[in-house]
Short mmCIF file of C-alpha atoms in Angstrom, two decimals:
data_model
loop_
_atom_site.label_atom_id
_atom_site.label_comp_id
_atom_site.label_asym_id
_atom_site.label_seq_id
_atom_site.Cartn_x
_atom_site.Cartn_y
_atom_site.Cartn_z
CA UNK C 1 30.77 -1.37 33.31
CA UNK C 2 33.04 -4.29 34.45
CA UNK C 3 36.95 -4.01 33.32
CA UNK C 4 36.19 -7.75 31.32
CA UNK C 5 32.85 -6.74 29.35
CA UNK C 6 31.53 -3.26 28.93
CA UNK C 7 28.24 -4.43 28.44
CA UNK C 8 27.61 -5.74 32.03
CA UNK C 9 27.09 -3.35 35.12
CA UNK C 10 27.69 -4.84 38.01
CA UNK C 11 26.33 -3.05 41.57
CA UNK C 12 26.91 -3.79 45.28
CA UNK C 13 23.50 -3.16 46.86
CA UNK C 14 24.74 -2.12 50.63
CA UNK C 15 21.73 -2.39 51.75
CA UNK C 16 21.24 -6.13 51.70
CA UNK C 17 24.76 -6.85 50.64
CA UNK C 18 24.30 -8.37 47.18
CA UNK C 19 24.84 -7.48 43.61
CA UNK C 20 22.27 -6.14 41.03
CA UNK C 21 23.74 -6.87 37.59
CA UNK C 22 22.33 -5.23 34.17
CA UNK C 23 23.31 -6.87 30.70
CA UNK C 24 23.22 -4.49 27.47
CA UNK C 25 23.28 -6.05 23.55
CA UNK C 26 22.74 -3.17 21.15
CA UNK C 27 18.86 -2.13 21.81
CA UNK C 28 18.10 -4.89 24.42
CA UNK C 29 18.95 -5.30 28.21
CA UNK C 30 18.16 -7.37 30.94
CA UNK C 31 18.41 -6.98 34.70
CA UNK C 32 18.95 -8.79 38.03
CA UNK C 33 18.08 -6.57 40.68
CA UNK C 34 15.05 -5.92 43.31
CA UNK C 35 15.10 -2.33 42.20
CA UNK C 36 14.07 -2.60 38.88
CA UNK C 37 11.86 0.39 38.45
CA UNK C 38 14.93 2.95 39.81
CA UNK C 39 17.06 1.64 37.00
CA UNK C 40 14.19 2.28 34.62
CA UNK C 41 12.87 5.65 35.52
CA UNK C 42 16.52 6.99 35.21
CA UNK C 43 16.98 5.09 31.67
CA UNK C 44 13.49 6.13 30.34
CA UNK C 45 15.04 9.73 31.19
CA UNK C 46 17.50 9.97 28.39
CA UNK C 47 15.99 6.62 26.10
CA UNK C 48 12.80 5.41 24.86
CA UNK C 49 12.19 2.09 26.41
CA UNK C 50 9.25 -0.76 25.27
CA UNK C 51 8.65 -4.22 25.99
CA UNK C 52 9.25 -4.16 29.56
CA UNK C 53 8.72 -7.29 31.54
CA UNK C 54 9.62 -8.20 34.83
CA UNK C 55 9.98 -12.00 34.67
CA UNK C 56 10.83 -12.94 31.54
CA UNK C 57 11.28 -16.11 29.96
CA UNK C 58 13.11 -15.52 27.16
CA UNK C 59 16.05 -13.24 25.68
CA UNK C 60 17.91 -13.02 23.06
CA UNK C 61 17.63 -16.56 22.03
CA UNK C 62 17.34 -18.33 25.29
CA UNK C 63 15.53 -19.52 27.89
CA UNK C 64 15.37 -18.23 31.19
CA UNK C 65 13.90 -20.28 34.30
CA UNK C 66 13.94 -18.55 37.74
CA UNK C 67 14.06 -21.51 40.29
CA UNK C 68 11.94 -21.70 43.81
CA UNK C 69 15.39 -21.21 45.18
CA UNK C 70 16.10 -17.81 43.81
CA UNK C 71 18.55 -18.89 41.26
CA UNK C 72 18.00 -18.32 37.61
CA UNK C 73 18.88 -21.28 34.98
CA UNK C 74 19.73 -19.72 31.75
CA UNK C 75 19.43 -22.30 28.80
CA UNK C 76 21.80 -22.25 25.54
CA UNK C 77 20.26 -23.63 22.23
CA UNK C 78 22.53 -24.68 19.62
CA UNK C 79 21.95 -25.83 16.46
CA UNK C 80 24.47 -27.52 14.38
CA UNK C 81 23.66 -27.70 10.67
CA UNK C 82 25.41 -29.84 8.09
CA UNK C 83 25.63 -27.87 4.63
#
């Protein structure tokens, strides 16, 4: 885990000299990496994992967009309600 958040792992892939990143919230995590099925085989070892899809476009509340450029846009909805 990173010293700021525990719930992000961040990687240094030597091998093409860039970072793989994995988010956890409680039951639910999402990762950035080109090894994805290493990271699963290892988790599905010690925890029962379902719903398992390798470009989604949603999570936890927001949209995610990966660009023709290799960047990802991660949209933010909030909702302001007068009561």
């Amino acid at each position: 885990p990173t010293r700021a958040d525990p719930d992000l792992w961040i990687k240094l892939d030597e091998s093409r000299g860039k970072y793989e990143y994995i988010g956890t919230y409680v039951d639910d995590l999402i990762m950035v990496t080109n090894n994805a099925e290493q990271y699963l085989k290892a988790i599905k070892g010690k925890h029962p994992i379902r719903n398992v899809s390798y470009n989604p476009e949603y999570y936890l509340g927001n949209n995610i967009e990966r660009k023709q450029n290799k960047t990802i846009k991660y949209q933010i909805y909030i909702i302001i309600l007068n009561i």
